[in-house]
Tab-separated table of C-alpha atoms in Angstrom:
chain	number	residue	atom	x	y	z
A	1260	UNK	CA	-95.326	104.655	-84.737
A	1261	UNK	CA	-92.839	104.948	-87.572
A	1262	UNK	CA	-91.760	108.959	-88.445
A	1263	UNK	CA	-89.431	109.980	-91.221
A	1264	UNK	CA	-88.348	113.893	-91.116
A	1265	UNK	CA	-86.322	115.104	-93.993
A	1266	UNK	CA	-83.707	117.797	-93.284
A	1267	UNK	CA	-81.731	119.801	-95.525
A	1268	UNK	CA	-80.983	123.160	-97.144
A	1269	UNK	CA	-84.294	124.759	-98.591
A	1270	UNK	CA	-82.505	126.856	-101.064
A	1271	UNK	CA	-79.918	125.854	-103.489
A	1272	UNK	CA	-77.729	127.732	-106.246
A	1273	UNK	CA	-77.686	126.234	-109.810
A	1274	UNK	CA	-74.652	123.864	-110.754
A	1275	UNK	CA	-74.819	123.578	-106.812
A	1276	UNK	CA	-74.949	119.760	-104.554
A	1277	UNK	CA	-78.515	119.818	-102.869
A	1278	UNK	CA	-78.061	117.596	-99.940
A	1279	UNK	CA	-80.806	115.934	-97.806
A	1280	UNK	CA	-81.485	113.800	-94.899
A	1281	UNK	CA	-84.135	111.983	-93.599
A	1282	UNK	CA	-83.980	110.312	-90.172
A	1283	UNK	CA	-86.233	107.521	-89.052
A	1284	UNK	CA	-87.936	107.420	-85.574
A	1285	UNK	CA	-89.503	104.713	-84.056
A	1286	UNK	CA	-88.455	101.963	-85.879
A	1287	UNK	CA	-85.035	100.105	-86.955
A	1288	UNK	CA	-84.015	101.228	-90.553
A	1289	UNK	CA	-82.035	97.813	-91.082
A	1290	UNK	CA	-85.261	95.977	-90.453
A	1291	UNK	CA	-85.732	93.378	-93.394
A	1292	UNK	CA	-87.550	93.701	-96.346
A	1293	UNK	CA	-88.169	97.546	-96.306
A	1294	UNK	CA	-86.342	100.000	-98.486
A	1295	UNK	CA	-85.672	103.488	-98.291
A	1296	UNK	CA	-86.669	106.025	-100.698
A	1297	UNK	CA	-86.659	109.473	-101.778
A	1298	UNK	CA	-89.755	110.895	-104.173
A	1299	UNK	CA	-90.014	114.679	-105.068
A	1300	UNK	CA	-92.859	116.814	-106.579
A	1301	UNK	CA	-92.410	120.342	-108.839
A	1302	UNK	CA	-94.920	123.003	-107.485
A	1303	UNK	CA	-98.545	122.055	-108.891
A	1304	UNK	CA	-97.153	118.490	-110.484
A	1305	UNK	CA	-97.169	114.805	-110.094
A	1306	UNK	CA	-94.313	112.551	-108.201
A	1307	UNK	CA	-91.491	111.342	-109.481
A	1308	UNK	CA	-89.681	108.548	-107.990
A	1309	UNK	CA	-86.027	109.414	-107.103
A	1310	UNK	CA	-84.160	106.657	-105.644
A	1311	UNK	CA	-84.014	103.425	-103.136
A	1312	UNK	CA	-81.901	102.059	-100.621
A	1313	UNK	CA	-81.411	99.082	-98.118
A	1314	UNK	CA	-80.013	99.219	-95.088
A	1315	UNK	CA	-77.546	96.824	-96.547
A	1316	UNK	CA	-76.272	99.779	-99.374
A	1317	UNK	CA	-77.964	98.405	-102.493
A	1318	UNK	CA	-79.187	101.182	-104.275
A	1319	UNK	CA	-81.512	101.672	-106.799
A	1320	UNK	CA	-82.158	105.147	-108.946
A	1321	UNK	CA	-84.427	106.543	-111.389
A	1322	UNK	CA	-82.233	106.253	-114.786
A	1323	UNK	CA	-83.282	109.850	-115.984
A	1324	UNK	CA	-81.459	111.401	-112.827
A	1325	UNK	CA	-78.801	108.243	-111.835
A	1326	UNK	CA	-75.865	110.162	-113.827
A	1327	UNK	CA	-76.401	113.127	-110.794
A	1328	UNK	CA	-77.701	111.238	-107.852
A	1329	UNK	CA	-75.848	109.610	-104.285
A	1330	UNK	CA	-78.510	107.537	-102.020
A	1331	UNK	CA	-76.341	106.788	-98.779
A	1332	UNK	CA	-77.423	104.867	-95.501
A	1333	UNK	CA	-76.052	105.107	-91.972
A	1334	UNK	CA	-78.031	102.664	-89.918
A	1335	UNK	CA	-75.811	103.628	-86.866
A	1336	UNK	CA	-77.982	106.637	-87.138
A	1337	UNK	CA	-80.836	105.400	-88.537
A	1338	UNK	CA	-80.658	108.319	-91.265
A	1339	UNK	CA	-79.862	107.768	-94.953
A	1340	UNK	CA	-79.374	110.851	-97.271
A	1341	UNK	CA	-79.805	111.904	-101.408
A	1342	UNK	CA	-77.320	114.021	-103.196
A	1343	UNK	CA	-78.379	115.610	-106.591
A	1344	UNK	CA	-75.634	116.893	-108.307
A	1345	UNK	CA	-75.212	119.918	-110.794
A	1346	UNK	CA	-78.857	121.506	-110.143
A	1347	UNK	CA	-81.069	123.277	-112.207
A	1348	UNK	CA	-84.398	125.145	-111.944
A	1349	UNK	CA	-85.595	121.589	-113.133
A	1350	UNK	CA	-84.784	120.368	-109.717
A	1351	UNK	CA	-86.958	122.417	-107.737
A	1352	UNK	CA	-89.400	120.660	-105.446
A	1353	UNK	CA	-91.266	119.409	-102.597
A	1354	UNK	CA	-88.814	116.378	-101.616
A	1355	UNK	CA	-90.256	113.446	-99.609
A	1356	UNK	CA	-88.512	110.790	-97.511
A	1357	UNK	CA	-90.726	107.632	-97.948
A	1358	UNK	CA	-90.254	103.654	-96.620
A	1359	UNK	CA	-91.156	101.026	-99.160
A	1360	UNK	CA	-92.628	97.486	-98.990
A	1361	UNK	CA	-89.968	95.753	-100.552
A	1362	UNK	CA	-91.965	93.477	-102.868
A	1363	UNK	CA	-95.404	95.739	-103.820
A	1364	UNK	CA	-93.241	98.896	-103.907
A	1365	UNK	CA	-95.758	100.214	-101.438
A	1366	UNK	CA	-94.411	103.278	-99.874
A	1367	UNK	CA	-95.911	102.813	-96.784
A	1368	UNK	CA	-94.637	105.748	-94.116
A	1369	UNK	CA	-93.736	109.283	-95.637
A	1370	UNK	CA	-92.223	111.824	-94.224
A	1371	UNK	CA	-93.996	115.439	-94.306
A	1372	UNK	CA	-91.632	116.832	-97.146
A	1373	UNK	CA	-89.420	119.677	-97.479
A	1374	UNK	CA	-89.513	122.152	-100.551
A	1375	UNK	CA	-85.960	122.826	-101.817
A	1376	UNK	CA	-85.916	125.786	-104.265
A	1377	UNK	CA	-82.888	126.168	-106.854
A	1378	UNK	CA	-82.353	129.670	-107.774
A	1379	UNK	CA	-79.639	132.340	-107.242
B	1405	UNK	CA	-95.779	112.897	-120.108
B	1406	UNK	CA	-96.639	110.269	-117.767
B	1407	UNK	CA	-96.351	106.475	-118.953
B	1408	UNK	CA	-98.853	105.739	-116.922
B	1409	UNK	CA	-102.659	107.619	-118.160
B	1410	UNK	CA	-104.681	108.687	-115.754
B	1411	UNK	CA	-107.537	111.059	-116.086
B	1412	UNK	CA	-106.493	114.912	-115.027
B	1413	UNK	CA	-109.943	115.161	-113.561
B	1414	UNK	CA	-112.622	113.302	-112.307
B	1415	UNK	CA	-115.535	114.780	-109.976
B	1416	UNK	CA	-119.051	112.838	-108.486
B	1417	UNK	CA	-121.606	114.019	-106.455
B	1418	UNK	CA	-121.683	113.097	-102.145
B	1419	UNK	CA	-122.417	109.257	-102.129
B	1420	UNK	CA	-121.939	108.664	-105.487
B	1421	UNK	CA	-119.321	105.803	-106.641
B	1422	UNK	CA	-116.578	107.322	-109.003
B	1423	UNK	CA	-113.853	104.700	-110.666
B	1424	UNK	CA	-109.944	106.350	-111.514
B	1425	UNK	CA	-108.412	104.436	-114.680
B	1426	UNK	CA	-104.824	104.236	-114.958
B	1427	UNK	CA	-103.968	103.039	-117.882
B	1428	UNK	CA	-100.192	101.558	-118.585
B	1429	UNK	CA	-98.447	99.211	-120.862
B	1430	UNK	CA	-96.853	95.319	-120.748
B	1431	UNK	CA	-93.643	96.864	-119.380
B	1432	UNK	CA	-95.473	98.358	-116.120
B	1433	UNK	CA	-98.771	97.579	-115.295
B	1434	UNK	CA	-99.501	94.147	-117.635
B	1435	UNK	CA	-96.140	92.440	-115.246
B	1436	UNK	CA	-96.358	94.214	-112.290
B	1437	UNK	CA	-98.367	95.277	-109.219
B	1438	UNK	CA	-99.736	98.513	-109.000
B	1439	UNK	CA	-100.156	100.836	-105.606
B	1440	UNK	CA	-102.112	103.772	-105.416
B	1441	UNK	CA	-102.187	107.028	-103.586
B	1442	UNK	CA	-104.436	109.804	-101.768
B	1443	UNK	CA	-102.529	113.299	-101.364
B	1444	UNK	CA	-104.672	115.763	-100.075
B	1445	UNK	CA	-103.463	119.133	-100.983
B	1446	UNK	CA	-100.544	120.220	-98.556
B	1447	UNK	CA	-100.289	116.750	-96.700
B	1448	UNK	CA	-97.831	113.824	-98.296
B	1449	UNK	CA	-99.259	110.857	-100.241
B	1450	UNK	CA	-101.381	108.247	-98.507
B	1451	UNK	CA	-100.813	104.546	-99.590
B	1452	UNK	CA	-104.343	103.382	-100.021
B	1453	UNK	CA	-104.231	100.135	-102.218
B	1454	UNK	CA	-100.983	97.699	-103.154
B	1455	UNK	CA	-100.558	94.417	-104.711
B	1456	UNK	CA	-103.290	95.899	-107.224
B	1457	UNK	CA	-106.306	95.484	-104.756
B	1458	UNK	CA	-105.201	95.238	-101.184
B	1459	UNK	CA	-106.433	97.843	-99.004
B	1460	UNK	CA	-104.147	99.170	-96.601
B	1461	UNK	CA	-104.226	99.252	-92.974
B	1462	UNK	CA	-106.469	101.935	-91.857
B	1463	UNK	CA	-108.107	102.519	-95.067
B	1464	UNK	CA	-112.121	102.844	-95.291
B	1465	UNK	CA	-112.911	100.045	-97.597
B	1466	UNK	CA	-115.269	102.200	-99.547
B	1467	UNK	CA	-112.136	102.445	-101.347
B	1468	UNK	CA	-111.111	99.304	-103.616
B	1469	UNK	CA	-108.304	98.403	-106.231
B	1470	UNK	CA	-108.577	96.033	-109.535
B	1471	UNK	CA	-106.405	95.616	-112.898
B	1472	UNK	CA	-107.010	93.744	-116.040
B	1473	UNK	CA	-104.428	93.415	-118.456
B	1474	UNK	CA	-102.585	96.761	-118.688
B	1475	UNK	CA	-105.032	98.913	-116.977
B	1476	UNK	CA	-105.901	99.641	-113.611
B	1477	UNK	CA	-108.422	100.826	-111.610
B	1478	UNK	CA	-109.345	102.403	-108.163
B	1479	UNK	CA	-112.684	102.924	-106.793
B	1480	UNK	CA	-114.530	104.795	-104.198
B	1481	UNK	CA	-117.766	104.214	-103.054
B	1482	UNK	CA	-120.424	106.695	-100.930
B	1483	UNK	CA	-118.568	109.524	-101.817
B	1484	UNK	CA	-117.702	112.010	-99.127
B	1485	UNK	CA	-116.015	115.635	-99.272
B	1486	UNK	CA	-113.098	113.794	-97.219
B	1487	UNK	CA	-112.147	112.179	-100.171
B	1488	UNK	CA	-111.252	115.487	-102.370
B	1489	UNK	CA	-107.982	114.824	-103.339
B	1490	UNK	CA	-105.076	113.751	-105.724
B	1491	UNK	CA	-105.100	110.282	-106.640
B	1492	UNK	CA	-101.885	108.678	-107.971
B	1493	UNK	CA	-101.501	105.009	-109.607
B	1494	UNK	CA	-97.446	104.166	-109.515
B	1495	UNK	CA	-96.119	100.460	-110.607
B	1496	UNK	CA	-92.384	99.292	-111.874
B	1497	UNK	CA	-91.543	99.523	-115.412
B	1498	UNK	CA	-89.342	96.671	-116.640
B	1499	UNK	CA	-88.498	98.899	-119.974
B	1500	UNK	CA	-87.399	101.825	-118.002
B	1501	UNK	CA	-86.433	99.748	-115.143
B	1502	UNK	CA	-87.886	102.405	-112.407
B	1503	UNK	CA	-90.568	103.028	-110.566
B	1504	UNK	CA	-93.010	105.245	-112.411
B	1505	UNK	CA	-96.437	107.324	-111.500
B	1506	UNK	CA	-99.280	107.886	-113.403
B	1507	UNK	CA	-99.950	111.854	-113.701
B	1508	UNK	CA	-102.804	111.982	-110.565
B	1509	UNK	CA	-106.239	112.614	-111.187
B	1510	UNK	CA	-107.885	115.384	-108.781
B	1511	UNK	CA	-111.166	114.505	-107.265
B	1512	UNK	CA	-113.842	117.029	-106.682
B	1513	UNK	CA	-116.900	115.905	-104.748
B	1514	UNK	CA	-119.395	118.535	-105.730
């Protein structure tokens, strides 16, 4: 059975570098056709899509955050990571780990979520 | 504001059949597929339908998926108090060229 954890820092200064990580368990993250993605949720919102990757690098971001965001992969560890730069209150959320079905853009396997908080 | 409509609420009594509209444009919905998603409060999302109207693995198939033209729809059949919940609609937008989500639509089964 697939898992995704995320990892990361749950509390983040403004004009700060919130960092993540999810890892991938039981299951090869350079398996074909599936992409690797990171969606996050404000407190009592919707989701917003973040960003993609394949295991291959090609990346794909939201355009309304792409000027602040890094989506790296490291197959060796089966782990890839987001970096959102320059923070704001704007940025605080419940940030999920997902897998995607490369051509429905099905995320299929999520990971549980971690909240990360920007504040002083 | 979402670009994709959905109603912010929605409630039907125990077996009941309730229908969630999501409601998009040419540049989403009208050229692409749509997916959407259970998140129970607490808990991640739950992929439930993709390619517009295929149920996923696992899924009770009380629950079904349609579009026509730029809207979409999900249904759910024999209501139970399981299904209380957020329900999200999400498809690619060629015009914005990302992936975008309607604003969820929460469920009460009274």
């Amino acid at each position: 059975q697939l898992q995704l954890q995320e990892s990361g820092p749950g509390l983040v200064k403004p004009s700060e570098t919130l960092s993540l990580t999810c890892t991938v368990s039981g299951g090869s993250i350079s398996r074909n056709s599936y992409f690797w993605d990171w969606i996050r949720q404000p407190p009592g919102k919707g989701l917003e899509w973040i960003g993609s990757i394949y295991y291959s690098g090609n990346t794909f971001y939201n355009p309304s955050l792409k000027s602040r965001l890094t989506v790296s992969v490291d197959p060796s560890r089966n782990q890839f990571s987001l970096k959102v730069r320059s923070v704001t209150a704007a940025d605080t959320a419940v940030y999920y780990c997902a897998r995607r079905q490369g051509n429905s853009w099905g995320f299929d396997y999520w990971g549980q979520g971690t909240l990360v908080t920007v504040a002083s | 504001q979402s670009v994709l409509t959905q109603p912010p609420s929605l409630s039907g009594a125990p077996s009941q059949r309730v229908s969630i509209s999501c409601s998009g444009s040419s540049s989403n919905i009208g050229n692409n597929v749509v997916n959407w998603y259970q998140q129970v409060p607490g808990k991640a999302p739950k992929l439930l339908i993709s390619y517009d109207d295929m149920l996923s693995p696992g899924v009770s198939d009380r629950f079904s998926g349609s579009k026509s033209g730029t809207s979409a729809s999900l249904a759910i059949s024999g209501l139970q108090s399981e299904d209380e919940a957020d329900y999200y609609c999400a498809a690619w937008d060629d015009s914005l060229n990302g992936l975008v989500f309607g604003g969820g639509t929460k469920l009460t089964v009274l």
